[in-house]
PDB file of C-alpha atoms in Angstrom:
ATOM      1  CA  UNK S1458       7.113  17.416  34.831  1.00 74.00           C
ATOM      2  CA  UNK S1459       5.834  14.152  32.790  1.00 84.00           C
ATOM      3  CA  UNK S1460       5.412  16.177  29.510  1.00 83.00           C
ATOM      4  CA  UNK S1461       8.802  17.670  29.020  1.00 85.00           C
ATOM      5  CA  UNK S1462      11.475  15.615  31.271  1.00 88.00           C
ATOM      6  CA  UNK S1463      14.300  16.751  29.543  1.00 88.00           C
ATOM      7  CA  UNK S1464      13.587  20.338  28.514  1.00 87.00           C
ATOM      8  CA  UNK S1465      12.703  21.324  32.836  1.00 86.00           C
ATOM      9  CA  UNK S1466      16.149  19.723  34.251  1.00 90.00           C
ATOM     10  CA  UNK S1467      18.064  22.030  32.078  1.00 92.00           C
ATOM     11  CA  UNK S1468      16.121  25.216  32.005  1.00 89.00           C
ATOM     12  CA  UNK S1469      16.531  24.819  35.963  1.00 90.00           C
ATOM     13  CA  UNK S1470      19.474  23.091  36.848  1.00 92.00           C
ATOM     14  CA  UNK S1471      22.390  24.526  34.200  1.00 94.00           C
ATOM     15  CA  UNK S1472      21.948  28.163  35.871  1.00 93.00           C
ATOM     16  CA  UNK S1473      21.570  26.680  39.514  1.00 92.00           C
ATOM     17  CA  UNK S1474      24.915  24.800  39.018  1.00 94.00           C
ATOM     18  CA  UNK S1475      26.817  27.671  37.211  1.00 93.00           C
ATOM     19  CA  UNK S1476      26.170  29.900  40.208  1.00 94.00           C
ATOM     20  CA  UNK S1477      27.845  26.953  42.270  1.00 94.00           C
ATOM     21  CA  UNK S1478      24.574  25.056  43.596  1.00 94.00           C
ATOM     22  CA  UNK S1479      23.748  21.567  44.278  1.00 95.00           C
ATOM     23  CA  UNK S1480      20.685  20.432  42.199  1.00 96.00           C
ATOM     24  CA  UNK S1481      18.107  18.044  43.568  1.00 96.00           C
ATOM     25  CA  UNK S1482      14.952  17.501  41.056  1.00 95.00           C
ATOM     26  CA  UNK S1483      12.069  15.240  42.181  1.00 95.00           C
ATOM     27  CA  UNK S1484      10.548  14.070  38.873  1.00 93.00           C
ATOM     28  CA  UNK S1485       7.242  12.924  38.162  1.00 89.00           C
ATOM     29  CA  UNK S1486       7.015   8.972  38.563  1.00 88.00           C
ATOM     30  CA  UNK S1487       6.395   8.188  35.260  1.00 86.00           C
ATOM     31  CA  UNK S1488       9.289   9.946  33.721  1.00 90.00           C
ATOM     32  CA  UNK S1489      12.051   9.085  36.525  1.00 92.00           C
ATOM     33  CA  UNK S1490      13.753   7.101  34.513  1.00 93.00           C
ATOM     34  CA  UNK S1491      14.211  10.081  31.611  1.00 93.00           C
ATOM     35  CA  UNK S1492      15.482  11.922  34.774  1.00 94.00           C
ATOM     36  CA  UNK S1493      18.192   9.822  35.594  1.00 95.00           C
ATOM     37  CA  UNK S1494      19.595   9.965  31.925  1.00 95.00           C
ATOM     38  CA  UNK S1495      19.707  13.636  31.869  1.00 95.00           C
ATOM     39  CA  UNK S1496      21.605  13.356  35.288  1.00 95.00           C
ATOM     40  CA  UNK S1497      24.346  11.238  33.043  1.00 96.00           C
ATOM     41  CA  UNK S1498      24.196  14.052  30.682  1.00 96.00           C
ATOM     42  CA  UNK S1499      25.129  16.306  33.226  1.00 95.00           C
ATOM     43  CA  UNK S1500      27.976  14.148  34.729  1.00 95.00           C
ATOM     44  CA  UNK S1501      29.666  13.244  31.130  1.00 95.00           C
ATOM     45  CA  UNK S1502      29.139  17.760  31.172  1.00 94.00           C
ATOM     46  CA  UNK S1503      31.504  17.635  34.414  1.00 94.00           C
ATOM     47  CA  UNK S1504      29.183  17.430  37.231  1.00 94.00           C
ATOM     48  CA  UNK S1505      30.249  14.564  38.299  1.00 91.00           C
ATOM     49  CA  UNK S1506      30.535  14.984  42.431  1.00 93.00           C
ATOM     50  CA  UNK S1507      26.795  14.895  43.273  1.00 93.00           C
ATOM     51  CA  UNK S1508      26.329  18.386  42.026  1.00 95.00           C
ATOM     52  CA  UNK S1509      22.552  16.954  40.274  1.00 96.00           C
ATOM     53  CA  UNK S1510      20.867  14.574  42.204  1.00 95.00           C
ATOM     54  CA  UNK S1511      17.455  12.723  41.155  1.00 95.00           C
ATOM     55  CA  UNK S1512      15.404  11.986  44.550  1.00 95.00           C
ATOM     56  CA  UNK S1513      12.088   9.701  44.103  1.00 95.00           C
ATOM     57  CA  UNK S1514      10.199  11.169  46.862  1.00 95.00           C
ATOM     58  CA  UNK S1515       6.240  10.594  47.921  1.00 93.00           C
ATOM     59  CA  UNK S1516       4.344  14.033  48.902  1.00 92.00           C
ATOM     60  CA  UNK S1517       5.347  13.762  52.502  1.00 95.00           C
ATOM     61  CA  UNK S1518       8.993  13.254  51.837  1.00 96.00           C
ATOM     62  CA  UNK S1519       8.735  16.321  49.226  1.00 95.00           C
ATOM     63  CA  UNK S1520       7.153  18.514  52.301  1.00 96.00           C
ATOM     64  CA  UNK S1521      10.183  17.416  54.601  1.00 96.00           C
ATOM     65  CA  UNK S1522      12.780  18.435  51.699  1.00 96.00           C
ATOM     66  CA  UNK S1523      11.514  21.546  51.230  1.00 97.00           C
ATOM     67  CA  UNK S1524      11.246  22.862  54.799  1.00 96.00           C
ATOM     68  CA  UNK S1525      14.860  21.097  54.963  1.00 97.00           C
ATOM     69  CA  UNK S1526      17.516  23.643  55.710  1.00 96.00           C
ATOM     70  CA  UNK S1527      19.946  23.097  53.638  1.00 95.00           C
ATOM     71  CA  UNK S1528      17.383  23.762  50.904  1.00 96.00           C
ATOM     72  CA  UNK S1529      17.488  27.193  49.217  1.00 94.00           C
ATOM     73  CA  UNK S1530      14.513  27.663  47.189  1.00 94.00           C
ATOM     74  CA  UNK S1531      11.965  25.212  45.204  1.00 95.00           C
ATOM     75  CA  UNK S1532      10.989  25.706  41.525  1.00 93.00           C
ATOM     76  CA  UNK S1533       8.153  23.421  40.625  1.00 93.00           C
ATOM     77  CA  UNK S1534       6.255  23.001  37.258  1.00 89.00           C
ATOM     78  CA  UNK S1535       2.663  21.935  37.253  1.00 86.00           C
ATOM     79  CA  UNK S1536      -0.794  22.335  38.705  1.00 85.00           C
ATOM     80  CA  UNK S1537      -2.278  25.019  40.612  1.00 87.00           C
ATOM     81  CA  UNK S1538      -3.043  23.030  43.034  1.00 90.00           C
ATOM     82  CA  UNK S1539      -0.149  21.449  44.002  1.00 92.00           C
ATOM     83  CA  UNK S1540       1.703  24.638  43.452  1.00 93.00           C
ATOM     84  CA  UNK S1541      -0.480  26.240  45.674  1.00 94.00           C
ATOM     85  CA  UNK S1542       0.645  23.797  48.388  1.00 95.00           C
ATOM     86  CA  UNK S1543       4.415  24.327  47.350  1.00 96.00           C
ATOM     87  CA  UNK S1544       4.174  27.962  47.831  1.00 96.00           C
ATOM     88  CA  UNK S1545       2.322  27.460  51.486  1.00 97.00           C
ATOM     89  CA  UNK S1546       5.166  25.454  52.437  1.00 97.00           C
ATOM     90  CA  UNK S1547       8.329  27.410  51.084  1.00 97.00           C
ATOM     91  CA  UNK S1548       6.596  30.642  52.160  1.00 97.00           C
ATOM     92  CA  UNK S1549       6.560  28.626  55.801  1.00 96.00           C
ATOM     93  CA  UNK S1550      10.313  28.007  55.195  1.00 96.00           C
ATOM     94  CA  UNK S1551      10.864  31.639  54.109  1.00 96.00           C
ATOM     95  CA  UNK S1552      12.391  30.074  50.986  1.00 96.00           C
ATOM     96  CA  UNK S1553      12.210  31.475  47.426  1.00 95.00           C
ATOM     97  CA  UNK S1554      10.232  29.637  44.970  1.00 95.00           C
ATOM     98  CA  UNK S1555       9.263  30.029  41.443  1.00 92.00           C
ATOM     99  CA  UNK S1556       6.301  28.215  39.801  1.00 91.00           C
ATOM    100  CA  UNK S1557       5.087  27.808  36.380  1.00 88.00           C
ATOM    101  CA  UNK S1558       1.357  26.631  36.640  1.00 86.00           C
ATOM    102  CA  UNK S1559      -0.011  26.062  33.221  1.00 82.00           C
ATOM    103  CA  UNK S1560      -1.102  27.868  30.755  1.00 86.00           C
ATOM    104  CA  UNK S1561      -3.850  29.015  28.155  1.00 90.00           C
ATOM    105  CA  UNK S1562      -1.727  31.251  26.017  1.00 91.00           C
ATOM    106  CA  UNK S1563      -3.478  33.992  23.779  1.00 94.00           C
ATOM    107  CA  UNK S1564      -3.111  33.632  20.182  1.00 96.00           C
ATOM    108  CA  UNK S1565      -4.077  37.029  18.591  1.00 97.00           C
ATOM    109  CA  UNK S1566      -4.944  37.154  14.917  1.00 98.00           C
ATOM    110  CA  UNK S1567      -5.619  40.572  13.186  1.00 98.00           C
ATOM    111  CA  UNK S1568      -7.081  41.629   9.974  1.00 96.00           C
ATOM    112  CA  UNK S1569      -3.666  42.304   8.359  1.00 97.00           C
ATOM    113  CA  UNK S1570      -1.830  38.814   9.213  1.00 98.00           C
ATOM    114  CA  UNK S1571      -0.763  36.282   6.521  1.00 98.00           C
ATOM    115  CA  UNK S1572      -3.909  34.150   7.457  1.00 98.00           C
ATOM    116  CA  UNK S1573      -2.394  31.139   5.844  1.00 98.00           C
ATOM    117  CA  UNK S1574       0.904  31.162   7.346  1.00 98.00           C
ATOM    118  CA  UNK S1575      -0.463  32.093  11.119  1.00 98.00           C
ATOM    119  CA  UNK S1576      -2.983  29.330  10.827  1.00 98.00           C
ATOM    120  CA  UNK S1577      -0.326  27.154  10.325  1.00 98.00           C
ATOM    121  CA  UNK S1578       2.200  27.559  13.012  1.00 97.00           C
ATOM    122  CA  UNK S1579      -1.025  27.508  15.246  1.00 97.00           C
ATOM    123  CA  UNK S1580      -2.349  24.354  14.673  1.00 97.00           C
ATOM    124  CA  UNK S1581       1.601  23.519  14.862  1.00 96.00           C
ATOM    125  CA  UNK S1582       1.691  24.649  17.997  1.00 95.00           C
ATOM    126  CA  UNK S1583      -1.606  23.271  18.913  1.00 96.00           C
ATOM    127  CA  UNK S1584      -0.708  19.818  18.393  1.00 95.00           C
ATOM    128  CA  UNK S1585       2.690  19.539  19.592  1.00 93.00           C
ATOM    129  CA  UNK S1586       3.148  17.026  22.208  1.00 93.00           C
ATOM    130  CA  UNK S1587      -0.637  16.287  21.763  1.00 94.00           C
ATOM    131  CA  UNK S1588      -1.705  19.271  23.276  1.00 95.00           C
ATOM    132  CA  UNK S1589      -0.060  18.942  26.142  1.00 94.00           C
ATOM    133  CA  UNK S1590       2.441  21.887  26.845  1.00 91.00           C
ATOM    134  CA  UNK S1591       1.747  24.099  28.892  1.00 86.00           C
ATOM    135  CA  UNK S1592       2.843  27.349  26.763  1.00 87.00           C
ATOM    136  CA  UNK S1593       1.454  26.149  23.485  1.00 90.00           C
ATOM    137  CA  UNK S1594      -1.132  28.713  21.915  1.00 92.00           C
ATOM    138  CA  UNK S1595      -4.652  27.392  23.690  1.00 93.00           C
ATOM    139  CA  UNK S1596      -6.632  30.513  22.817  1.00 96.00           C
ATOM    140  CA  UNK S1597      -6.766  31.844  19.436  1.00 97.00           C
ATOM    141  CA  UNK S1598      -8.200  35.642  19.391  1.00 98.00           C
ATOM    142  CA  UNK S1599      -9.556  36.395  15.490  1.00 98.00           C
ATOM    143  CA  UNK S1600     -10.101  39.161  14.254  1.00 98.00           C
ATOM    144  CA  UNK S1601     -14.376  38.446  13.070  1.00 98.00           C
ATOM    145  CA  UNK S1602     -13.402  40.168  10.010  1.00 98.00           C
ATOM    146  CA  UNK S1603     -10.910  36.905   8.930  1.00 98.00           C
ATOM    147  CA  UNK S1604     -12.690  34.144  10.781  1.00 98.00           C
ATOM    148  CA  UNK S1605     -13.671  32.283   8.141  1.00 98.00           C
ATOM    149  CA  UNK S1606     -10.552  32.428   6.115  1.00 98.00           C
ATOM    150  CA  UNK S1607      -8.663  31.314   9.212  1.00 98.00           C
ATOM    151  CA  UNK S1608     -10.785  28.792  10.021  1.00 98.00           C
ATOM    152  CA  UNK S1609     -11.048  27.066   5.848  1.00 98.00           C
ATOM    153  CA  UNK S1610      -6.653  27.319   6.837  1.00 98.00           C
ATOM    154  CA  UNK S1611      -6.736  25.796  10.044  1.00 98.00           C
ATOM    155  CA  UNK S1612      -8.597  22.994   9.315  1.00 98.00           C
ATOM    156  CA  UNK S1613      -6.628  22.183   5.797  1.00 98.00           C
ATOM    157  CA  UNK S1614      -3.322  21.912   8.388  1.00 98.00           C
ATOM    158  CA  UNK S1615      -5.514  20.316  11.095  1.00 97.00           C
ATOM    159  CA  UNK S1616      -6.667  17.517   8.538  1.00 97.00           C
ATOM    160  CA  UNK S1617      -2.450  16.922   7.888  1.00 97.00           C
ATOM    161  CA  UNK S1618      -1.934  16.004  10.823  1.00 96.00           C
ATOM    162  CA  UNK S1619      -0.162  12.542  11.389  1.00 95.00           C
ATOM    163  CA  UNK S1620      -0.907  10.169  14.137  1.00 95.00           C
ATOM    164  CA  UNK S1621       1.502   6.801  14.265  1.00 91.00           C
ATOM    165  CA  UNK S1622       4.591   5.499  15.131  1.00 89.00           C
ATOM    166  CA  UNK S1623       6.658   8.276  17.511  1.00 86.00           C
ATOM    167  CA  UNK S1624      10.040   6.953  16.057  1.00 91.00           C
ATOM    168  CA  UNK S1625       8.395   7.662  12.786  1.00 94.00           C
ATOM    169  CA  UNK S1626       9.830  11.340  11.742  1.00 92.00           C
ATOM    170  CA  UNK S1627       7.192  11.852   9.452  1.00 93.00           C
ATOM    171  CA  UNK S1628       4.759  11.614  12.284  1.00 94.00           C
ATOM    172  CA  UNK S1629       3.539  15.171  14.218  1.00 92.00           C
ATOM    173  CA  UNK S1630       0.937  13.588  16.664  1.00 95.00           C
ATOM    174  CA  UNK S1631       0.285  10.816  19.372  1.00 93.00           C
ATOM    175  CA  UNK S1632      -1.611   9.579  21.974  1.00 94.00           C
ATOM    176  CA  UNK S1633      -2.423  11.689  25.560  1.00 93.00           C
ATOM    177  CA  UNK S1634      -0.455  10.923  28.092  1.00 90.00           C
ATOM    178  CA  UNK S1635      -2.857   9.515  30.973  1.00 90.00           C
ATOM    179  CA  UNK S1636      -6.515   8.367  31.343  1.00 94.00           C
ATOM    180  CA  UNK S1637      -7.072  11.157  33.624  1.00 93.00           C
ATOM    181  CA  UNK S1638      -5.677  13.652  31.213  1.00 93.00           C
ATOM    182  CA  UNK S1639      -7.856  12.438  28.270  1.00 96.00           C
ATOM    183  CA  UNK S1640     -11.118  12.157  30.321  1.00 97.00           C
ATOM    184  CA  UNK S1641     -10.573  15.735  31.467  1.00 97.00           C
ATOM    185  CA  UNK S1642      -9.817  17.116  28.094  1.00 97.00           C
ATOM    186  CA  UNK S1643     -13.008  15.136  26.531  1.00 97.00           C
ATOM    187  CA  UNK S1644     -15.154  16.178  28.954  1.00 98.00           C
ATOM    188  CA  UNK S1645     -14.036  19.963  28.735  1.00 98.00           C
ATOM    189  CA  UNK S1646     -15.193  19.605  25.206  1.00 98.00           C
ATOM    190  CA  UNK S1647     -18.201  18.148  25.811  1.00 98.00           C
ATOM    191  CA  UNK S1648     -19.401  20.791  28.391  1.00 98.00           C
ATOM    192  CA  UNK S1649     -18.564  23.312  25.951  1.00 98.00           C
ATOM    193  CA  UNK S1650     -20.526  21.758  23.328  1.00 97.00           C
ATOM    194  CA  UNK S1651     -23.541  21.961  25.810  1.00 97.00           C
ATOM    195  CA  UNK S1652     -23.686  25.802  26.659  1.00 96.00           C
ATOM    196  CA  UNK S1653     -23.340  26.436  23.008  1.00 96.00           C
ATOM    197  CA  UNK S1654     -19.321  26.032  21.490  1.00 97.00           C
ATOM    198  CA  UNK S1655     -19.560  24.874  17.837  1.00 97.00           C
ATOM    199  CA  UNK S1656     -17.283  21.931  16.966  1.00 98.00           C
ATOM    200  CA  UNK S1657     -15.641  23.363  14.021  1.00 98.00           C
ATOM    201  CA  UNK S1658     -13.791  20.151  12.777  1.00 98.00           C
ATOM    202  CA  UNK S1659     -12.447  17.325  14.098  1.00 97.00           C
ATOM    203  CA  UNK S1660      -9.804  14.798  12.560  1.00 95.00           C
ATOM    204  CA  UNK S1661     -10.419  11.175  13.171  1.00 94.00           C
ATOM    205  CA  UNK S1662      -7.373   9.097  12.331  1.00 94.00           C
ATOM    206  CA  UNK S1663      -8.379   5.583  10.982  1.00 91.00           C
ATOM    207  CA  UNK S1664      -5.049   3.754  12.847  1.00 89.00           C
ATOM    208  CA  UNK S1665      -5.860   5.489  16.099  1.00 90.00           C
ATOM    209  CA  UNK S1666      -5.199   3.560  19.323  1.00 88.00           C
ATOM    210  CA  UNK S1667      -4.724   3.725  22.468  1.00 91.00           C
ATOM    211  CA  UNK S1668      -5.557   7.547  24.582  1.00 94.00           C
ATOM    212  CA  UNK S1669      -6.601   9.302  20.935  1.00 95.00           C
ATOM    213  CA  UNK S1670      -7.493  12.076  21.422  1.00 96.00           C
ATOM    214  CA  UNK S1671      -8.660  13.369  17.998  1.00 97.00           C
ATOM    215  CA  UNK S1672      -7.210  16.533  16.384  1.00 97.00           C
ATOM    216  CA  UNK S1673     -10.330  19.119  16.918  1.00 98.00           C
ATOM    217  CA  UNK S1674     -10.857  22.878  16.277  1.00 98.00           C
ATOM    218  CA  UNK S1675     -14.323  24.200  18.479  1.00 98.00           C
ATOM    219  CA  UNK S1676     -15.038  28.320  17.943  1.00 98.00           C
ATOM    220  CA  UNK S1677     -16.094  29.721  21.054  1.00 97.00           C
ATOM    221  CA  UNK S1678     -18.595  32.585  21.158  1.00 95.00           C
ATOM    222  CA  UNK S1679     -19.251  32.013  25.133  1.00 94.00           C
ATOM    223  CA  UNK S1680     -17.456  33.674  27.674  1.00 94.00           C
ATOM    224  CA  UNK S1681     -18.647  31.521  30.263  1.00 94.00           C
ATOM    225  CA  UNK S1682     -17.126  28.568  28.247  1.00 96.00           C
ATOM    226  CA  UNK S1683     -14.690  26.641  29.971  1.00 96.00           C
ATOM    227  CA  UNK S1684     -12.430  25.997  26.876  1.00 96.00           C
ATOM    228  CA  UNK S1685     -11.585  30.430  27.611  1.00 94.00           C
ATOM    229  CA  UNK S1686     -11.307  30.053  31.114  1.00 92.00           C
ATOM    230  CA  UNK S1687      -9.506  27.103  32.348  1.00 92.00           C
ATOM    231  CA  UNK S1688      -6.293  25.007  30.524  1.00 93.00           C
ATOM    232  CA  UNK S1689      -7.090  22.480  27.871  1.00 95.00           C
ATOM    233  CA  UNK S1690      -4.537  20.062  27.938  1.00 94.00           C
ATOM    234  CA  UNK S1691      -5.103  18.250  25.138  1.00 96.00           C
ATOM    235  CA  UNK S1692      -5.279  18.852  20.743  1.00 97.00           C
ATOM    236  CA  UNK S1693      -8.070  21.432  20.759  1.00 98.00           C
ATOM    237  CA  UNK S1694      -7.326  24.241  18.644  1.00 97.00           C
ATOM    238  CA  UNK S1695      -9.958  27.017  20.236  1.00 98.00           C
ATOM    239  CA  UNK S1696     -11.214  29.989  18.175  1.00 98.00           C
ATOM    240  CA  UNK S1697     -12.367  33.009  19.964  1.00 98.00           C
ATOM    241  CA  UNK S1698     -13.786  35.534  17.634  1.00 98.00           C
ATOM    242  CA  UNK S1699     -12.848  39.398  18.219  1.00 98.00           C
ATOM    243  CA  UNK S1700     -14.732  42.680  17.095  1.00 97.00           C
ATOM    244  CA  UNK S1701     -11.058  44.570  17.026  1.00 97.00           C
ATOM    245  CA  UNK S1702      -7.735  45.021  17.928  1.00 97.00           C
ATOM    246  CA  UNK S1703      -8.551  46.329  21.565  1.00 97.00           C
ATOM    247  CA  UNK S1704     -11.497  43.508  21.843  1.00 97.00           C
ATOM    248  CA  UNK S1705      -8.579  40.879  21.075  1.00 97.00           C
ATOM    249  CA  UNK S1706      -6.678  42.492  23.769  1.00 96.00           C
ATOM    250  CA  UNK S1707      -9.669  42.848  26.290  1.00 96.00           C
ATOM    251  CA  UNK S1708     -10.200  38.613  25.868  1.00 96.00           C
ATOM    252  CA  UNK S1709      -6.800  38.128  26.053  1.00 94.00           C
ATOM    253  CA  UNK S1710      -6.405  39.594  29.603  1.00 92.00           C
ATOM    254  CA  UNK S1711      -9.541  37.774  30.616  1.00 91.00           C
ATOM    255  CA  UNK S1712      -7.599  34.098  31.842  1.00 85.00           C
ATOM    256  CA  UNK S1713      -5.950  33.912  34.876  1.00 82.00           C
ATOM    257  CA  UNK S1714      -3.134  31.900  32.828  1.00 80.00           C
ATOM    258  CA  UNK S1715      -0.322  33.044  31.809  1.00 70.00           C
ATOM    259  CA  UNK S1716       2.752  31.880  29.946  1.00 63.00           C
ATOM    260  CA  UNK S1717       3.603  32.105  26.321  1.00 53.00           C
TER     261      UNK S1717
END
């Protein structure tokens, strides 16, 4: 996929060659070229006789790989949607497939965790990549009893944040990815402001350019809200308050995401 290119080809591709396979991997068209070097990584490795192959392929091409028979199985990363379609058409095949289909990963925060520390690694983990990873925490569950101290944390790490220059190791944050991806996330937020979601905080960086998406923490007390039940690809940071340990559990098992 175009958010990780180089993480996918190996989590995939090192145990399909080890058990003697041929790899063929189909990136997304903005990151072929990130493809191809990891293929060069993987020859200087000792695959070096076609073992990983990069094929640029439109949708139709795709469909004809996968029902091709000398074709396995399919593991695809990405939307529903499209992995919907991927499973029709391997199931047609009566090939294996495994699919990772975002995510809106739980974040549960009780009344006895280090409140500082937790907030922390979750804004961390909020903004890395700019939001956009698909096993990042999306949903954090708190405990009502420590809302308020998590929130005054959260948004003192939120506020650090550092948008600039990616070659710039000091920096932690950049721009989305796509148009499409930052009119999605901004208008997730907005619909969620309109049935009720509180904007919490929201961290405007003065040399912002580009698809900014600002750094933003909303509290959600709606479960109709569609920052609970769908993915939020993008830096929002979305607290979901909890009455107890069980209640945190109950809204946890509410999304019909997984990962994490």
């Amino acid at each position: 996929p175009w958010n990780t290119p180089f993480w996918i080809p190996f989590k995939s591709g090192v145990p399909s060659l080890m058990a003697g396979n041929t790899y063929v991997i189909k990136p997304a068209p903005n990151v072929a070229d990130t493809t191809f070097l990891v293929g060069e990584i993987f020859e200087e490795a000792g695959f070096n006789n076609g073992e990983f192959q990069t094929a640029l392929l439109d949708n139709e091409q795709s469909s004809r790989a996968i029902a091709d028979p000398r074709v396995a199985g399919v593991t695809f990363t990405g939307s529903p949607v499209t992995g919907a379609l991927i499973a029709q058409q391997a199931g047609a095949a009566l090939k294996k497939s495994v699919l990772e289909l975002g995510g809106s990963d739980p974040f549960i925060v009780l009344k006895d965790a280090p409140i500082e520390e937790v907030a922390r690694k979750a804004v961390l983990g909020r903004v890395l990549n700019s939001g956009q990873v698909c096993i990042s925490p999306k949903r954090m569950i708190i405990d009502k009893s420590v809302m308020k101290e998590f929130q005054k944390h959260a948004i003192k790490f939120m506020d650090l944040v550092k948008f600039g220059d990616p070659m710039d190791e000091t920096v932690n944050f950049g721009t989305m990815a796509r148009q499409d991806i930052y009119e999605k996330v901004q208008a997730q937020v907005e619909e969620a402001k309109n049935i009720g979601d509180q904007m919490v905080f929201q961290k405007i960086h003065d040399n912002a350019s580009g698809l900014y998406f600002p750094p933003t923490i909303m509290q959600s007390d709606n479960v109709d809200s569609v920052l609970r039940n769908d993915e939020v690809f993008g830096p929002v940071l979305v607290l979901i308050p909890a009455d107890d340990e069980e209640h945190a559990v109950e809204i946890a098992n509410s999304s019909q995401f997984g990962l994490g």
